[in-house]
Amino acid sequence: MDKLVIHGGHPLQGTVRASGAKNAALPILIATLLAPGEHVIDNVPELVDVSFTLSLLGRIGCPSLIPAEGGARVRLDTTRVAFSEAPYDVVRKMRASVVALGPLLARCGHARVSLPGGCAIGVRPIDQHLKGLEALGCRFELEGGYVNGVVEHLRGAEIHLDVPTVTGTENIMMAAVLADGVSVIHNAAAEPEIVDLACFLRAMGARIRGEGTDTIEIDGVPALRPARNPYRIMGDRIEAGTYLVGGAITGGAVTVERAPVAALGPVLDTLRQAGCEVTVDGDRVHLRRDGDLRPVDIETRPHPGFPTDMQAQWMALMALAQGTSTIRETIFENRFMHAAELMRLGARIELDGNTARVHGREQLTGATVMATDLRASASLFLAGLAARGTTEMLRLYHLDRGYEKLEAKLAALGAQVERVPDDVRVRTGVSADDRAAI
Ligand code: EPU
């Protein structure tokens, strides 16, 4: 398995471009199932999760074409849907495949989707997805680890979600756009990726209002058609935020281009409170830190609160602040797995339920670390960039799910990082630096 070797202690300086947003790309690619025909989607990030999504669509009968040299434009043909199933071996690898449930039911009238189960950050049930789809007329049966759904006639309904779930809101929206009549989703998620999905659905002919607020209204239409123009996915706010924290934690100066500036608001405000100079110029965000890092308490909240997907990165930053800060995680029940690994780099963190108290210190020192999920991995490479000495990060596959061209982007910012294929070391017993001599 590959590992990332980080020689820390060098301030990040320079410019990177935000890639397309993972959490917008996944539902948008799946939403193409709602409109039979050929679709062109731009700014699709090259990520392992995007490959999983395209392979799921391929297995359903919808082939895709990506430029051989790599690139951000994906062509998808959803003229024919041969199977309405998201099997266990796909959902197990990427729980977001559960957003195929709503579109498959709307397109085929039946769907079989593996139950995702829990993951490293929490139990993550899908009861709210099912509740919303049931209100639209779907019926479900749980059998052998699968949700089997059928619907004869989708009809609009008022839906009150108990929690503003992101993928749940997406699933319900994607069925409601083809329902007969009006649907209203109360306590809907308001994340920017939901707004992007709504824009894409609208480009295919859907009638949606209120996305980005907690009440989404949808007038069902009889059919959708592929968008006339290539649809461009929004920039990734979490990726952009991660590189900005990279500038902050190393005391550098980083510019992120093509940043989704409005969506980044809560993170930019918090970085300013921590003593960073943050300026915005069109879709470019500049961050510089010369002075001390001030401790800032955060509590994760649904948008427009501080995003849970930036909590781990914030913890890494606060590990180097001049004082103590408190971090409260209110979205997921088990999202502090990075704390113990940060402590291996010297961070001083006390955990008490969903609260972490981080006692900042002058210096972290490199160590070997590994993470259990994507954002935990991001927090560890950030800490490694700031730490004195060398940090080796194992289990890189998490990062490959959510950070496009990670090493190239970090290198563009002057970081000293390299990916070392571990199999060379295991097979030959020599380090990657000696590979050329073999
Ligand atoms: N929840 C329920 N019942 C449901 C659905 C959710 O109780 O039916 C609970 C969850 O257990 C959790 C809370 O509601 O405690 C919020 O979960 P949500 O459903 O909003 O999360 P998600 O849709 O599974 C998406 C992102 C996550 C991001 C969360 C929160 C995608 C593909 N994933 O997950 O992204 O953390 O929203 O913003 O959009 C990541 O990118 O690293 C990531 C984990």
Coordinates of C-alpha atoms and ligand atoms in Angstrom, one line a residue:
M1 CA 0.0 0.0 0.0
D2 CA 1.3 3.5 -0.9
K3 CA 2.3 5.9 1.8
L4 CA 2.9 9.7 1.8
V5 CA 6.2 10.9 3.1
I6 CA 6.1 14.5 4.3
H7 CA 9.1 16.5 5.2
G8 CA 7.5 19.1 7.4
G9 CA 8.3 22.6 8.5
H10 CA 8.2 24.5 5.1
P11 CA 5.6 27.3 4.8
L12 CA 3.2 26.6 1.9
Q13 CA 3.5 29.4 -0.7
G14 CA 1.7 29.7 -4.0
T15 CA -1.5 29.0 -5.9
V16 CA -3.7 25.9 -6.3
R17 CA -6.9 25.5 -8.2
A18 CA -9.9 23.9 -6.4
S19 CA -11.2 20.8 -8.2
G20 CA -14.9 20.0 -8.8
A21 CA -16.7 19.2 -5.6
K22 CA -16.8 15.5 -4.7
N23 CA -20.0 15.7 -2.8
A24 CA -21.7 17.6 -5.7
A25 CA -20.3 15.3 -8.4
L26 CA -21.5 12.1 -6.9
P27 CA -25.3 12.9 -6.8
I28 CA -25.1 14.9 -10.0
L29 CA -23.6 11.9 -11.9
I30 CA -26.3 9.7 -10.5
A31 CA -29.1 12.2 -11.2
T32 CA -28.4 11.7 -15.0
L33 CA -30.4 8.5 -14.5
L34 CA -33.5 10.7 -14.4
A35 CA -33.3 11.9 -18.0
P36 CA -32.7 9.2 -20.6
G37 CA -30.1 10.3 -23.2
E38 CA -26.5 11.7 -23.4
H39 CA -25.2 14.0 -20.7
V40 CA -22.0 16.1 -20.6
I41 CA -20.7 17.1 -17.1
D42 CA -17.7 19.3 -16.7
N43 CA -15.4 19.9 -13.8
V44 CA -15.7 16.3 -12.6
P45 CA -12.8 15.6 -10.2
E46 CA -10.6 12.6 -10.9
L47 CA -11.2 10.8 -7.6
V48 CA -11.6 7.2 -6.6
D49 CA -15.2 7.9 -5.5
V50 CA -16.0 9.3 -9.0
S51 CA -14.7 6.1 -10.5
F52 CA -16.9 4.0 -8.2
T53 CA -19.9 6.1 -9.2
L54 CA -19.2 5.7 -12.9
S55 CA -18.6 2.0 -12.5
L56 CA -21.9 1.7 -10.6
L57 CA -23.7 3.6 -13.5
G58 CA -21.9 1.2 -15.9
R59 CA -23.2 -1.8 -14.1
I60 CA -26.7 -0.4 -14.3
G61 CA -26.3 -0.2 -18.1
C62 CA -25.2 3.5 -18.5
P63 CA -21.7 3.7 -20.0
S64 CA -19.5 6.7 -19.6
L65 CA -16.6 8.2 -21.4
I66 CA -13.7 10.1 -19.8
P67 CA -10.9 11.5 -21.9
A68 CA -8.0 9.0 -22.1
E69 CA -5.5 11.7 -20.9
G70 CA -7.7 12.3 -17.8
G71 CA -9.6 15.5 -17.5
A72 CA -12.7 17.0 -16.1
R73 CA -15.4 16.3 -18.8
V74 CA -17.4 13.2 -18.5
R75 CA -20.0 12.0 -21.1
L76 CA -22.6 9.6 -19.9
D77 CA -25.3 7.7 -21.8
T78 CA -28.4 6.9 -19.7
T79 CA -30.6 6.0 -22.6
R80 CA -31.1 2.5 -21.3
V81 CA -31.2 1.3 -17.7
A82 CA -30.7 -2.5 -17.6
F83 CA -30.6 -3.1 -13.9
S84 CA -32.0 -1.1 -11.0
E85 CA -29.6 -2.4 -8.4
A86 CA -26.7 -0.9 -6.3
P87 CA -25.0 -4.1 -5.0
Y88 CA -23.2 -4.5 -1.7
D89 CA -19.7 -4.6 -3.2
V90 CA -20.2 -1.0 -4.6
V91 CA -22.2 0.5 -1.6
R92 CA -19.7 -1.0 0.8
K93 CA -16.9 0.9 -0.8
M94 CA -18.9 4.2 -1.2
R95 CA -21.9 4.8 0.9
A96 CA -22.9 7.8 -1.2
S97 CA -24.2 5.2 -3.8
V98 CA -27.3 5.1 -1.7
V99 CA -28.4 8.2 -3.5
A100 CA -29.2 5.9 -6.5
L101 CA -32.3 4.8 -4.6
G102 CA -34.5 7.8 -5.4
P103 CA -33.4 8.1 -9.1
L104 CA -33.8 4.4 -9.8
L105 CA -37.3 4.3 -8.2
A106 CA -38.3 7.3 -10.3
R107 CA -36.8 5.9 -13.5
C108 CA -37.7 2.2 -13.2
G109 CA -40.4 1.9 -10.5
H110 CA -38.3 -0.5 -8.6
A111 CA -34.8 -0.5 -7.0
R112 CA -32.6 -2.7 -4.9
V113 CA -29.9 -1.0 -3.0
S114 CA -27.6 -2.5 -0.4
L115 CA -27.9 -1.0 3.1
P116 CA -24.7 1.0 3.6
G117 CA -24.2 0.1 7.2
G118 CA -22.0 2.2 9.6
C119 CA -18.6 3.6 8.9
A120 CA -15.6 5.0 10.8
I121 CA -17.4 8.3 11.6
G122 CA -20.7 6.9 12.8
V123 CA -23.8 4.7 12.5
R124 CA -25.2 6.7 9.6
P125 CA -28.7 5.3 9.2
I126 CA -30.9 6.0 6.1
D127 CA -34.3 6.0 7.9
Q128 CA -34.9 9.6 6.8
H129 CA -34.3 8.7 3.1
L130 CA -36.8 5.9 3.4
K131 CA -39.3 8.1 5.3
G132 CA -39.3 10.8 2.6
L133 CA -39.5 8.3 -0.3
E134 CA -42.4 6.5 1.4
A135 CA -44.3 9.8 1.7
L136 CA -43.9 10.0 -2.1
G137 CA -45.6 6.6 -2.5
C138 CA -42.6 4.2 -2.4
R139 CA -42.8 0.9 -0.5
F140 CA -39.8 -0.7 1.0
E141 CA -38.8 -4.1 2.3
L142 CA -35.5 -4.9 4.0
E143 CA -34.2 -8.3 3.0
G144 CA -30.7 -9.8 3.2
G145 CA -29.0 -6.5 3.8
Y146 CA -30.8 -4.9 0.9
V147 CA -33.6 -2.3 0.6
N148 CA -36.0 -3.4 -2.0
G149 CA -38.2 -0.5 -3.1
V150 CA -41.2 -0.3 -5.5
V151 CA -43.5 2.5 -6.6
E152 CA -46.4 2.4 -8.9
H153 CA -47.1 6.1 -8.9
L154 CA -44.9 8.8 -7.4
R155 CA -47.1 11.6 -5.9
G156 CA -46.0 14.8 -4.4
A157 CA -46.1 15.1 -0.6
E158 CA -45.2 17.2 2.4
I159 CA -42.1 15.7 4.1
H160 CA -40.7 16.7 7.5
L161 CA -37.2 15.4 8.0
D162 CA -36.2 14.7 11.6
V163 CA -32.6 15.6 10.8
P164 CA -31.4 17.7 7.8
T165 CA -29.6 14.9 6.1
V166 CA -27.6 15.8 3.0
T167 CA -27.8 12.7 0.9
G168 CA -31.4 12.0 2.3
T169 CA -32.5 15.4 1.0
E170 CA -30.8 14.6 -2.4
N171 CA -32.5 11.2 -2.6
I172 CA -36.0 12.7 -1.9
M173 CA -35.4 15.6 -4.3
M174 CA -34.4 13.3 -7.1
A175 CA -37.6 11.3 -6.8
A176 CA -39.9 14.3 -6.2
V177 CA -38.9 16.0 -9.5
L178 CA -40.7 13.3 -11.4
A179 CA -43.7 12.9 -8.9
D180 CA -47.2 13.9 -9.8
G181 CA -47.9 17.2 -8.0
V182 CA -46.1 19.4 -5.5
S183 CA -43.6 18.2 -2.8
V184 CA -42.3 20.2 0.1
I185 CA -39.2 19.0 2.1
H186 CA -39.2 20.7 5.5
N187 CA -36.0 20.7 7.6
A188 CA -34.1 20.0 4.3
A189 CA -30.3 20.2 4.2
A190 CA -29.1 23.5 2.9
E191 CA -25.5 22.6 1.9
P192 CA -24.1 24.2 -1.2
E193 CA -23.9 20.8 -2.9
I194 CA -27.7 20.5 -2.6
V195 CA -27.9 23.9 -4.4
D196 CA -25.6 22.5 -7.2
L197 CA -27.8 19.4 -7.5
A198 CA -30.9 21.6 -7.8
C199 CA -29.3 23.7 -10.5
F200 CA -28.4 20.5 -12.4
L201 CA -31.9 19.1 -12.1
R202 CA -33.3 22.5 -13.2
A203 CA -31.1 22.4 -16.3
M204 CA -32.8 19.0 -17.1
G205 CA -36.2 20.6 -16.8
A206 CA -37.1 20.1 -13.1
R207 CA -39.0 22.8 -11.2
I208 CA -37.5 23.4 -7.8
R209 CA -37.5 26.4 -5.4
G210 CA -36.0 27.1 -2.0
E211 CA -32.7 25.1 -2.4
G212 CA -30.1 26.4 0.0
T213 CA -32.8 27.0 2.7
D214 CA -34.5 24.5 5.0
T215 CA -37.7 24.3 2.9
I216 CA -37.4 23.0 -0.7
E217 CA -40.5 23.0 -2.9
I218 CA -40.7 20.9 -6.0
D219 CA -43.4 20.9 -8.7
G220 CA -43.2 17.4 -10.3
V221 CA -42.9 17.2 -14.1
P222 CA -43.8 14.2 -16.3
A223 CA -40.2 13.8 -17.8
L224 CA -36.7 15.3 -17.7
R225 CA -34.3 15.6 -20.7
P226 CA -30.5 15.9 -20.6
A227 CA -29.3 19.5 -20.0
R228 CA -28.7 21.4 -23.3
N229 CA -25.2 22.6 -22.4
P230 CA -22.5 20.8 -20.5
Y231 CA -23.1 21.2 -16.8
R232 CA -20.2 22.5 -14.7
I233 CA -19.9 21.2 -11.1
M234 CA -19.1 23.7 -8.4
G235 CA -15.7 23.9 -6.8
D236 CA -14.9 21.8 -3.8
R237 CA -15.3 24.0 -0.6
I238 CA -13.7 21.3 1.6
E239 CA -10.7 20.8 -0.6
A240 CA -10.3 24.6 -0.9
G241 CA -10.7 25.0 2.9
T242 CA -8.1 22.2 3.5
Y243 CA -5.4 24.0 1.4
L244 CA -6.2 27.3 3.1
V245 CA -5.7 25.6 6.5
G246 CA -2.4 24.4 5.0
G247 CA -1.4 28.0 4.5
A248 CA -2.5 28.8 8.0
I249 CA -0.9 25.9 9.8
T250 CA 2.5 26.4 8.1
G251 CA 2.6 30.2 8.5
G252 CA 2.5 30.6 4.7
A253 CA 0.6 32.4 1.9
V254 CA -1.8 30.3 -0.2
T255 CA -4.1 31.3 -3.0
V256 CA -6.9 29.0 -4.0
E257 CA -8.4 29.7 -7.5
R258 CA -11.9 28.7 -8.6
A259 CA -12.9 28.6 -5.0
P260 CA -16.6 28.5 -4.2
V261 CA -16.3 31.6 -2.2
A262 CA -19.8 32.0 -0.8
A263 CA -19.9 28.3 0.3
L264 CA -16.6 28.8 2.1
G265 CA -17.9 31.7 4.2
P266 CA -18.0 30.0 7.7
V267 CA -14.5 28.6 7.2
L268 CA -13.0 31.9 6.0
D269 CA -14.6 33.8 9.0
T270 CA -13.1 31.2 11.4
L271 CA -9.7 31.5 9.8
R272 CA -9.8 35.3 10.2
Q273 CA -10.7 34.8 13.9
A274 CA -7.6 32.6 14.2
G275 CA -5.4 35.5 13.1
C276 CA -5.1 34.8 9.4
E277 CA -5.3 37.5 6.8
V278 CA -8.0 36.3 4.3
T279 CA -9.0 38.3 1.2
V280 CA -11.2 37.4 -1.7
D281 CA -10.8 38.6 -5.2
G282 CA -13.5 37.1 -7.5
D283 CA -13.2 33.4 -7.2
R284 CA -9.7 33.6 -5.7
V285 CA -9.1 33.4 -2.0
H286 CA -5.8 34.5 -0.6
L287 CA -4.7 33.5 2.9
R288 CA -1.6 34.6 4.7
R289 CA -0.4 34.1 8.3
D290 CA 2.5 36.0 9.7
G291 CA 1.6 36.3 13.4
D292 CA 0.5 33.8 16.1
L293 CA -2.4 31.5 15.7
R294 CA -5.2 32.4 18.1
P295 CA -7.3 29.6 19.6
V296 CA -10.9 29.6 18.2
D297 CA -13.7 27.4 19.5
I298 CA -15.9 25.7 16.9
E299 CA -19.0 23.6 16.9
T300 CA -19.9 21.7 13.7
R301 CA -23.3 22.6 12.4
P302 CA -25.3 22.1 9.2
H303 CA -24.6 24.8 6.6
P304 CA -24.2 27.7 7.1
G305 CA -22.5 26.5 10.3
F306 CA -18.9 25.3 10.5
P307 CA -18.8 22.1 8.3
T308 CA -18.1 18.8 10.0
D309 CA -15.9 18.0 6.9
M310 CA -13.5 20.7 8.1
Q311 CA -13.5 19.7 11.8
A312 CA -10.5 17.4 11.7
Q313 CA -8.4 19.9 9.8
W314 CA -9.4 22.6 12.3
M315 CA -8.2 20.3 15.1
A316 CA -4.8 20.0 13.5
L317 CA -4.6 23.8 13.2
M318 CA -5.6 24.4 16.8
A319 CA -2.9 22.0 18.0
L320 CA -0.5 24.8 17.1
A321 CA -2.5 27.7 18.5
Q322 CA -1.4 30.0 21.4
G323 CA -3.8 28.6 24.0
T324 CA -6.7 26.2 24.4
S325 CA -9.7 25.8 22.1
T326 CA -12.8 23.7 22.3
I327 CA -14.2 21.6 19.3
R328 CA -17.7 20.2 19.5
E329 CA -18.8 17.7 16.9
T330 CA -22.6 17.7 16.6
I331 CA -23.2 16.0 13.3
F332 CA -21.5 12.6 13.6
E333 CA -21.1 10.6 16.9
N334 CA -17.7 9.2 16.2
R335 CA -15.7 11.8 14.3
F336 CA -12.7 12.2 16.6
M337 CA -10.6 9.3 15.4
H338 CA -7.9 11.7 14.2
A339 CA -7.3 13.0 17.7
A340 CA -5.3 10.0 18.8
E341 CA -3.1 10.1 15.7
L342 CA -2.6 13.9 16.1
M343 CA -1.4 13.1 19.6
R344 CA 1.3 10.8 18.1
L345 CA 2.6 14.0 16.4
G346 CA 2.7 15.7 19.8
A347 CA -0.7 17.4 19.9
R348 CA -2.3 17.9 23.3
I349 CA -5.9 16.9 23.1
E350 CA -8.4 15.9 25.7
L351 CA -11.6 14.1 24.6
D352 CA -14.9 14.1 26.4
G353 CA -17.8 12.7 24.4
N354 CA -18.4 14.9 21.5
T355 CA -16.1 17.6 22.8
A356 CA -12.3 18.0 22.3
R357 CA -10.2 20.4 24.2
V358 CA -7.0 21.2 22.3
H359 CA -4.1 22.8 24.2
G360 CA -2.0 24.4 21.5
R361 CA 1.8 24.1 21.6
E362 CA 4.7 25.6 19.8
Q363 CA 5.8 22.6 17.7
L364 CA 4.6 19.2 16.5
T365 CA 7.1 16.5 15.5
G366 CA 6.9 14.0 12.7
A367 CA 5.8 10.4 13.2
T368 CA 4.2 7.5 11.4
V369 CA 0.4 7.9 11.3
M370 CA -2.7 6.5 9.7
A371 CA -6.2 7.5 9.4
T372 CA -9.6 5.9 9.4
D373 CA -11.4 8.3 7.1
L374 CA -11.0 10.9 4.4
R375 CA -11.0 14.2 6.5
A376 CA -9.0 12.6 9.3
S377 CA -6.4 11.8 6.7
A378 CA -6.5 15.5 5.6
S379 CA -5.9 16.6 9.2
L380 CA -2.9 14.4 9.5
F381 CA -1.2 15.6 6.3
L382 CA -1.8 19.2 7.4
A383 CA -0.2 18.4 10.8
G384 CA 2.7 16.6 9.0
L385 CA 3.3 19.7 6.8
A386 CA 3.7 21.8 9.9
A387 CA 5.6 19.3 12.0
R388 CA 9.4 19.3 12.5
G389 CA 10.9 16.2 10.8
T390 CA 9.4 13.5 8.7
T391 CA 5.8 12.2 8.8
E392 CA 4.8 9.0 7.1
M393 CA 1.1 8.6 6.4
L394 CA -0.3 5.2 5.7
R395 CA -3.7 4.2 4.3
L396 CA -3.6 6.8 1.5
Y397 CA -6.7 5.3 -0.2
H398 CA -8.8 7.6 2.0
L399 CA -7.1 10.7 0.5
D400 CA -7.5 9.4 -3.0
R401 CA -11.3 9.3 -2.5
G402 CA -11.5 13.1 -1.9
Y403 CA -8.3 15.0 -2.9
E404 CA -7.6 15.3 -6.6
K405 CA -3.8 15.3 -7.5
L406 CA -2.9 15.8 -3.9
E407 CA 0.9 15.5 -4.2
A408 CA 1.0 17.7 -7.3
K409 CA -1.0 20.4 -5.7
L410 CA 1.0 20.3 -2.5
A411 CA 4.2 20.4 -4.5
A412 CA 2.9 23.5 -6.4
L413 CA 2.7 25.1 -2.9
G414 CA 6.3 24.2 -2.2
A415 CA 5.5 21.2 0.1
Q416 CA 8.1 18.5 0.3
V417 CA 6.0 15.4 -0.1
E418 CA 6.3 12.2 -2.0
R419 CA 4.2 9.1 -2.5
V420 CA 6.1 5.9 -2.0
P421 CA 4.7 2.7 -3.3
D422 CA 5.0 0.5 -0.3
D423 CA 5.2 -2.7 -2.4
V424 CA 8.7 -1.8 -3.6
R425 CA 9.9 -1.7 0.0
V426 CA 8.2 -4.9 0.9
R427 CA 9.4 -6.8 -2.1
T428 CA 13.0 -5.7 -2.1
G429 CA 13.6 -4.5 1.4
V430 CA 15.1 -1.2 0.1
S431 CA 13.7 2.3 0.3
A432 CA 12.0 4.0 -2.6
D433 CA 14.9 6.4 -2.9
D434 CA 17.1 3.4 -3.9
R435 CA 14.6 2.2 -6.5
A436 CA 16.5 3.5 -9.5
A437 CA 19.5 1.4 -8.5
I438 CA 17.6 -1.9 -8.6
Ligands
EPU1 N1 -28.9 10.7 9.7 C1 -29.9 10.0 10.3 N2 -30.9 9.4 9.4 C2 -30.8 9.5 8.1 C3 -29.7 10.2 7.5 C4 -28.8 10.8 8.3 O1 -30.1 9.9 11.5 O2 -31.6 8.9 7.4 C5 -27.9 11.3 10.6 C6 -26.5 10.8 10.4 O3 -26.3 9.6 11.1 C7 -25.7 12.0 10.8 C8 -26.5 13.2 10.4 O4 -27.8 12.7 10.2 O5 -25.5 12.0 12.2 C9 -26.0 13.9 9.2 O6 -25.8 12.9 8.1 P1 -26.0 13.2 6.6 O7 -27.1 12.3 6.1 O8 -26.3 14.7 6.4 O9 -24.6 12.8 6.0 P2 -24.5 12.1 4.5 O10 -25.5 12.6 3.6 O11 -24.3 10.7 4.7 C10 -22.9 14.0 3.5 C11 -21.5 14.1 3.0 C12 -20.5 13.9 4.1 C13 -20.7 15.0 5.1 C14 -22.2 15.0 5.6 C15 -22.5 16.1 6.5 C16 -21.8 13.2 0.7 C17 -21.6 12.1 -0.3 N3 -21.4 13.0 2.0 O12 -23.0 12.7 4.1 O13 -19.2 14.0 3.5 O14 -19.9 14.8 6.2 O15 -23.1 15.0 4.4 O16 -22.3 17.4 5.9 O17 -22.4 14.2 0.4 C18 -16.9 13.7 3.4 O18 -16.9 14.3 2.3 O19 -15.8 13.4 3.9 C19 -18.2 13.3 4.0 C20 -18.2 12.4 5.0

